[in-house]
mmCIF file of N, CA and C in Angstrom:
data_model
loop_
_atom_site.group_PDB
_atom_site.id
_atom_site.type_symbol
_atom_site.label_atom_id
_atom_site.label_comp_id
_atom_site.label_asym_id
_atom_site.label_seq_id
_atom_site.Cartn_x
_atom_site.Cartn_y
_atom_site.Cartn_z
ATOM 1 N N MET Z 276 0.764 -1.172 -0.086
ATOM 2 C CA MET Z 276 -0.044 -0.004 0.017
ATOM 3 C C MET Z 276 0.891 1.246 -0.126
ATOM 4 N N ASP Z 277 2.092 1.050 0.648
ATOM 5 C CA ASP Z 277 2.883 2.363 0.624
ATOM 6 C C ASP Z 277 3.207 2.601 -0.604
ATOM 7 N N ARG Z 278 3.473 1.733 -1.593
ATOM 8 C CA ARG Z 278 3.900 2.150 -2.984
ATOM 9 C C ARG Z 278 2.748 2.719 -3.775
ATOM 10 N N GLN Z 279 1.540 2.331 -3.637
ATOM 11 C CA GLN Z 279 0.442 2.967 -4.211
ATOM 12 C C GLN Z 279 0.151 4.271 -3.577
ATOM 13 N N ASP Z 280 0.441 4.608 -2.359
ATOM 14 C CA ASP Z 280 0.269 5.851 -1.830
ATOM 15 C C ASP Z 280 1.278 6.945 -2.416
ATOM 16 N N SER Z 281 2.491 6.389 -2.612
ATOM 17 C CA SER Z 281 3.567 7.268 -3.022
ATOM 18 C C SER Z 281 3.234 7.566 -4.649
ATOM 19 N N GLY Z 282 2.664 6.732 -5.327
ATOM 20 C CA GLY Z 282 2.358 6.803 -6.725
ATOM 21 C C GLY Z 282 1.203 7.822 -6.823
ATOM 22 N N ALA Z 283 0.152 7.861 -5.870
ATOM 23 C CA ALA Z 283 -0.703 8.879 -5.838
ATOM 24 C C ALA Z 283 -0.260 10.138 -5.513
ATOM 25 N N VAL Z 284 0.634 10.097 -4.685
ATOM 26 C CA VAL Z 284 1.281 11.554 -4.172
ATOM 27 C C VAL Z 284 2.127 12.083 -5.420
ATOM 28 N N GLY Z 285 2.869 11.185 -6.064
ATOM 29 C CA GLY Z 285 3.708 11.625 -7.164
ATOM 30 C C GLY Z 285 2.800 12.155 -8.350
ATOM 31 N N ARG Z 286 1.606 11.473 -8.594
ATOM 32 C CA ARG Z 286 0.651 11.987 -9.589
ATOM 33 C C ARG Z 286 0.061 13.301 -9.070
ATOM 34 N N ALA Z 287 -0.417 13.440 -7.906
ATOM 35 C CA ALA Z 287 -0.842 14.774 -7.520
ATOM 36 C C ALA Z 287 0.220 15.824 -7.489
ATOM 37 N N GLU Z 288 1.387 15.570 -7.184
ATOM 38 C CA GLU Z 288 2.445 16.602 -7.394
ATOM 39 C C GLU Z 288 2.721 16.874 -8.824
ATOM 40 N N THR Z 289 2.764 15.996 -9.675
ATOM 41 C CA THR Z 289 2.820 16.280 -11.283
ATOM 42 C C THR Z 289 1.703 17.088 -11.614
ATOM 43 N N LYS Z 290 0.412 16.767 -11.154
ATOM 44 C CA LYS Z 290 -0.723 17.585 -11.560
ATOM 45 C C LYS Z 290 -0.659 19.013 -11.034
ATOM 46 N N ALA Z 291 -0.204 19.236 -9.877
ATOM 47 C CA ALA Z 291 -0.128 20.469 -9.205
ATOM 48 C C ALA Z 291 0.986 21.239 -10.028
ATOM 49 N N ALA Z 292 2.138 20.577 -10.368
ATOM 50 C CA ALA Z 292 3.321 21.281 -11.070
ATOM 51 C C ALA Z 292 2.684 21.744 -12.453
ATOM 52 N N ARG Z 293 2.007 20.893 -13.227
ATOM 53 C CA ARG Z 293 1.424 21.268 -14.602
ATOM 54 C C ARG Z 293 0.455 22.350 -14.429
ATOM 55 N N GLU Z 294 -0.356 22.298 -13.341
ATOM 56 C CA GLU Z 294 -1.337 23.397 -13.001
ATOM 57 C C GLU Z 294 -0.588 24.735 -12.870
ATOM 58 N N ALA Z 295 0.422 24.726 -12.050
ATOM 59 C CA ALA Z 295 1.154 25.943 -11.784
ATOM 60 C C ALA Z 295 1.792 26.494 -13.073
ATOM 61 N N GLU Z 296 2.353 25.528 -14.045
ATOM 62 C CA GLU Z 296 3.003 25.970 -15.102
ATOM 63 C C GLU Z 296 2.017 26.597 -16.157
ATOM 64 N N ARG Z 297 0.814 25.940 -16.165
ATOM 65 C CA ARG Z 297 -0.306 26.533 -16.942
ATOM 66 C C ARG Z 297 -0.717 27.897 -16.618
ATOM 67 N N SER Z 298 -0.706 28.095 -15.237
ATOM 68 C CA SER Z 298 -1.144 29.314 -14.670
ATOM 69 C C SER Z 298 -0.003 30.382 -14.930
ATOM 70 N N GLU Z 299 1.133 30.088 -14.890
ATOM 71 C CA GLU Z 299 2.332 31.026 -15.239
ATOM 72 C C GLU Z 299 2.100 31.287 -16.635
ATOM 73 N N ALA Z 300 1.949 30.334 -17.520
ATOM 74 C CA ALA Z 300 1.954 30.647 -18.912
ATOM 75 C C ALA Z 300 0.688 31.465 -19.305
ATOM 76 N N ALA Z 301 -0.433 31.322 -18.680
ATOM 77 C CA ALA Z 301 -1.598 32.192 -18.940
ATOM 78 C C ALA Z 301 -1.304 33.523 -18.455
ATOM 79 N N ALA Z 302 -0.543 33.678 -17.380
ATOM 80 C CA ALA Z 302 -0.357 35.155 -16.836
ATOM 81 C C ALA Z 302 0.580 35.870 -17.875
ATOM 82 N N ALA Z 303 1.525 35.013 -18.361
ATOM 83 C CA ALA Z 303 2.410 35.685 -19.406
ATOM 84 C C ALA Z 303 1.636 36.115 -20.676
ATOM 85 N N VAL Z 304 0.743 35.328 -21.079
ATOM 86 C CA VAL Z 304 -0.080 35.627 -22.160
ATOM 87 C C VAL Z 304 -0.836 36.817 -21.945
ATOM 88 N N TRP Z 305 -1.654 36.887 -20.748
ATOM 89 C CA TRP Z 305 -2.356 38.044 -20.369
ATOM 90 C C TRP Z 305 -1.591 39.267 -20.355
ATOM 91 N N ALA Z 306 -0.362 39.228 -19.730
ATOM 92 C CA ALA Z 306 0.518 40.290 -19.580
ATOM 93 C C ALA Z 306 0.776 40.974 -21.194
ATOM 94 N N GLU Z 307 1.220 39.999 -21.975
ATOM 95 C CA GLU Z 307 1.369 40.387 -23.288
ATOM 96 C C GLU Z 307 0.273 41.006 -24.113
ATOM 97 N N LEU Z 308 -0.909 40.473 -23.848
ATOM 98 C CA LEU Z 308 -2.052 41.155 -24.497
ATOM 99 C C LEU Z 308 -2.320 42.478 -23.864
ATOM 100 N N GLU Z 309 -2.122 42.706 -22.680
ATOM 101 C CA GLU Z 309 -2.240 43.988 -22.083
ATOM 102 C C GLU Z 309 -1.269 45.107 -22.614
ATOM 103 N N ARG Z 310 0.070 44.464 -22.688
ATOM 104 C CA ARG Z 310 1.084 45.442 -23.175
ATOM 105 C C ARG Z 310 0.655 45.807 -24.785
ATOM 106 N N GLU Z 311 0.171 44.868 -25.425
ATOM 107 C CA GLU Z 311 -0.257 45.288 -26.950
ATOM 108 C C GLU Z 311 -1.347 46.115 -26.909
ATOM 109 N N ARG Z 312 -2.309 46.077 -26.031
ATOM 110 C CA ARG Z 312 -3.520 46.833 -25.895
ATOM 111 C C ARG Z 312 -2.920 48.197 -25.447
ATOM 112 N N ARG Z 313 -2.018 48.390 -24.541
ATOM 113 C CA ARG Z 313 -1.484 49.810 -24.121
ATOM 114 C C ARG Z 313 -1.058 50.379 -25.332
ATOM 115 N N GLU Z 314 -0.247 49.612 -26.088
ATOM 116 C CA GLU Z 314 0.587 50.177 -27.233
ATOM 117 C C GLU Z 314 -0.411 50.699 -28.203
ATOM 118 N N VAL Z 315 -1.422 49.946 -28.456
ATOM 119 C CA VAL Z 315 -2.568 50.391 -29.455
ATOM 120 C C VAL Z 315 -3.260 51.773 -29.034
ATOM 121 N N ASP Z 316 -3.634 51.666 -27.637
ATOM 122 C CA ASP Z 316 -4.251 52.733 -27.060
ATOM 123 C C ASP Z 316 -3.345 54.085 -27.124
ATOM 124 N N ASP Z 317 -2.082 53.966 -26.899
ATOM 125 C CA ASP Z 317 -1.021 54.956 -26.928
ATOM 126 C C ASP Z 317 -1.070 55.495 -28.334
ATOM 127 N N ARG Z 318 -0.761 54.594 -29.200
ATOM 128 C CA ARG Z 318 -0.640 54.954 -30.630
ATOM 129 C C ARG Z 318 -2.098 55.713 -31.201
ATOM 130 N N THR Z 319 -3.166 55.332 -30.774
ATOM 131 C CA THR Z 319 -4.456 55.905 -31.211
ATOM 132 C C THR Z 319 -4.476 57.329 -30.441
ATOM 133 N N ALA Z 320 -4.108 57.380 -29.216
ATOM 134 C CA ALA Z 320 -4.008 58.748 -28.690
ATOM 135 C C ALA Z 320 -3.162 59.606 -29.367
ATOM 136 N N ARG Z 321 -2.062 59.188 -29.655
ATOM 137 C CA ARG Z 321 -1.020 60.183 -30.296
ATOM 138 C C ARG Z 321 -1.485 60.563 -31.779
ATOM 139 N N LEU Z 322 -2.117 59.519 -32.583
ATOM 140 C CA LEU Z 322 -2.565 60.020 -33.829
ATOM 141 C C LEU Z 322 -3.836 60.936 -33.828
ATOM 142 N N ARG Z 323 -4.755 60.544 -32.810
ATOM 143 C CA ARG Z 323 -5.876 61.501 -32.636
ATOM 144 C C ARG Z 323 -5.403 62.876 -32.130
ATOM 145 N N ALA Z 324 -4.269 63.058 -31.355
ATOM 146 C CA ALA Z 324 -3.766 64.432 -30.978
ATOM 147 C C ALA Z 324 -3.142 65.083 -32.270
ATOM 148 N N LEU Z 325 -2.501 64.402 -33.071
ATOM 149 C CA LEU Z 325 -1.982 64.963 -34.167
ATOM 150 C C LEU Z 325 -2.982 65.329 -35.207
ATOM 151 N N ARG Z 326 -4.103 64.559 -35.473
ATOM 152 C CA ARG Z 326 -5.153 64.970 -36.267
ATOM 153 C C ARG Z 326 -5.919 66.231 -35.775
ATOM 154 N N LEU Z 327 -6.109 66.267 -34.510
ATOM 155 C CA LEU Z 327 -6.766 67.302 -33.919
ATOM 156 C C LEU Z 327 -6.058 68.672 -34.155
ATOM 157 N N ALA Z 328 -4.614 68.406 -33.848
ATOM 158 C CA ALA Z 328 -3.734 69.643 -34.119
ATOM 159 C C ALA Z 328 -3.676 70.061 -35.533
ATOM 160 N N ARG Z 329 -3.618 69.210 -36.510
ATOM 161 C CA ARG Z 329 -3.819 69.502 -37.934
ATOM 162 C C ARG Z 329 -5.173 70.134 -38.217
ATOM 163 N N ASP Z 330 -6.115 69.495 -37.808
ATOM 164 C CA ASP Z 330 -7.469 70.103 -38.100
ATOM 165 C C ASP Z 330 -7.573 71.563 -37.615
ATOM 166 N N ALA Z 331 -7.091 71.852 -36.397
ATOM 167 C CA ALA Z 331 -7.172 73.109 -35.790
ATOM 168 C C ALA Z 331 -6.423 74.193 -36.427
ATOM 169 N N THR Z 332 -5.390 73.820 -37.173
ATOM 170 C CA THR Z 332 -4.613 74.802 -38.063
ATOM 171 C C THR Z 332 -5.108 74.887 -39.528
ATOM 172 N N ARG Z 333 -5.920 73.958 -39.807
ATOM 173 C CA ARG Z 333 -6.473 73.930 -41.154
ATOM 174 C C ARG Z 333 -7.607 75.040 -41.364
ATOM 175 N N VAL Z 334 -7.573 75.841 -42.366
ATOM 176 C CA VAL Z 334 -8.539 76.970 -42.558
ATOM 177 C C VAL Z 334 -9.343 76.514 -43.678
ATOM 178 N N ASP Z 335 -10.634 76.426 -43.551
ATOM 179 C CA ASP Z 335 -11.565 75.999 -44.680
ATOM 180 C C ASP Z 335 -11.975 77.208 -45.460
#
């Protein structure tokens, strides 16, 4: 029985390690998505400011 118990413990540890690895990978993916979203937002704000400045100086 001792051998079966150690096998169950080993499987549980392996499962926990895999779940931790998946969690870390998911956190890394979310961080990358957030970084990309911020870059798009920053670029959009910069382009909007340039367009507004251009339109403010334009005389129709």
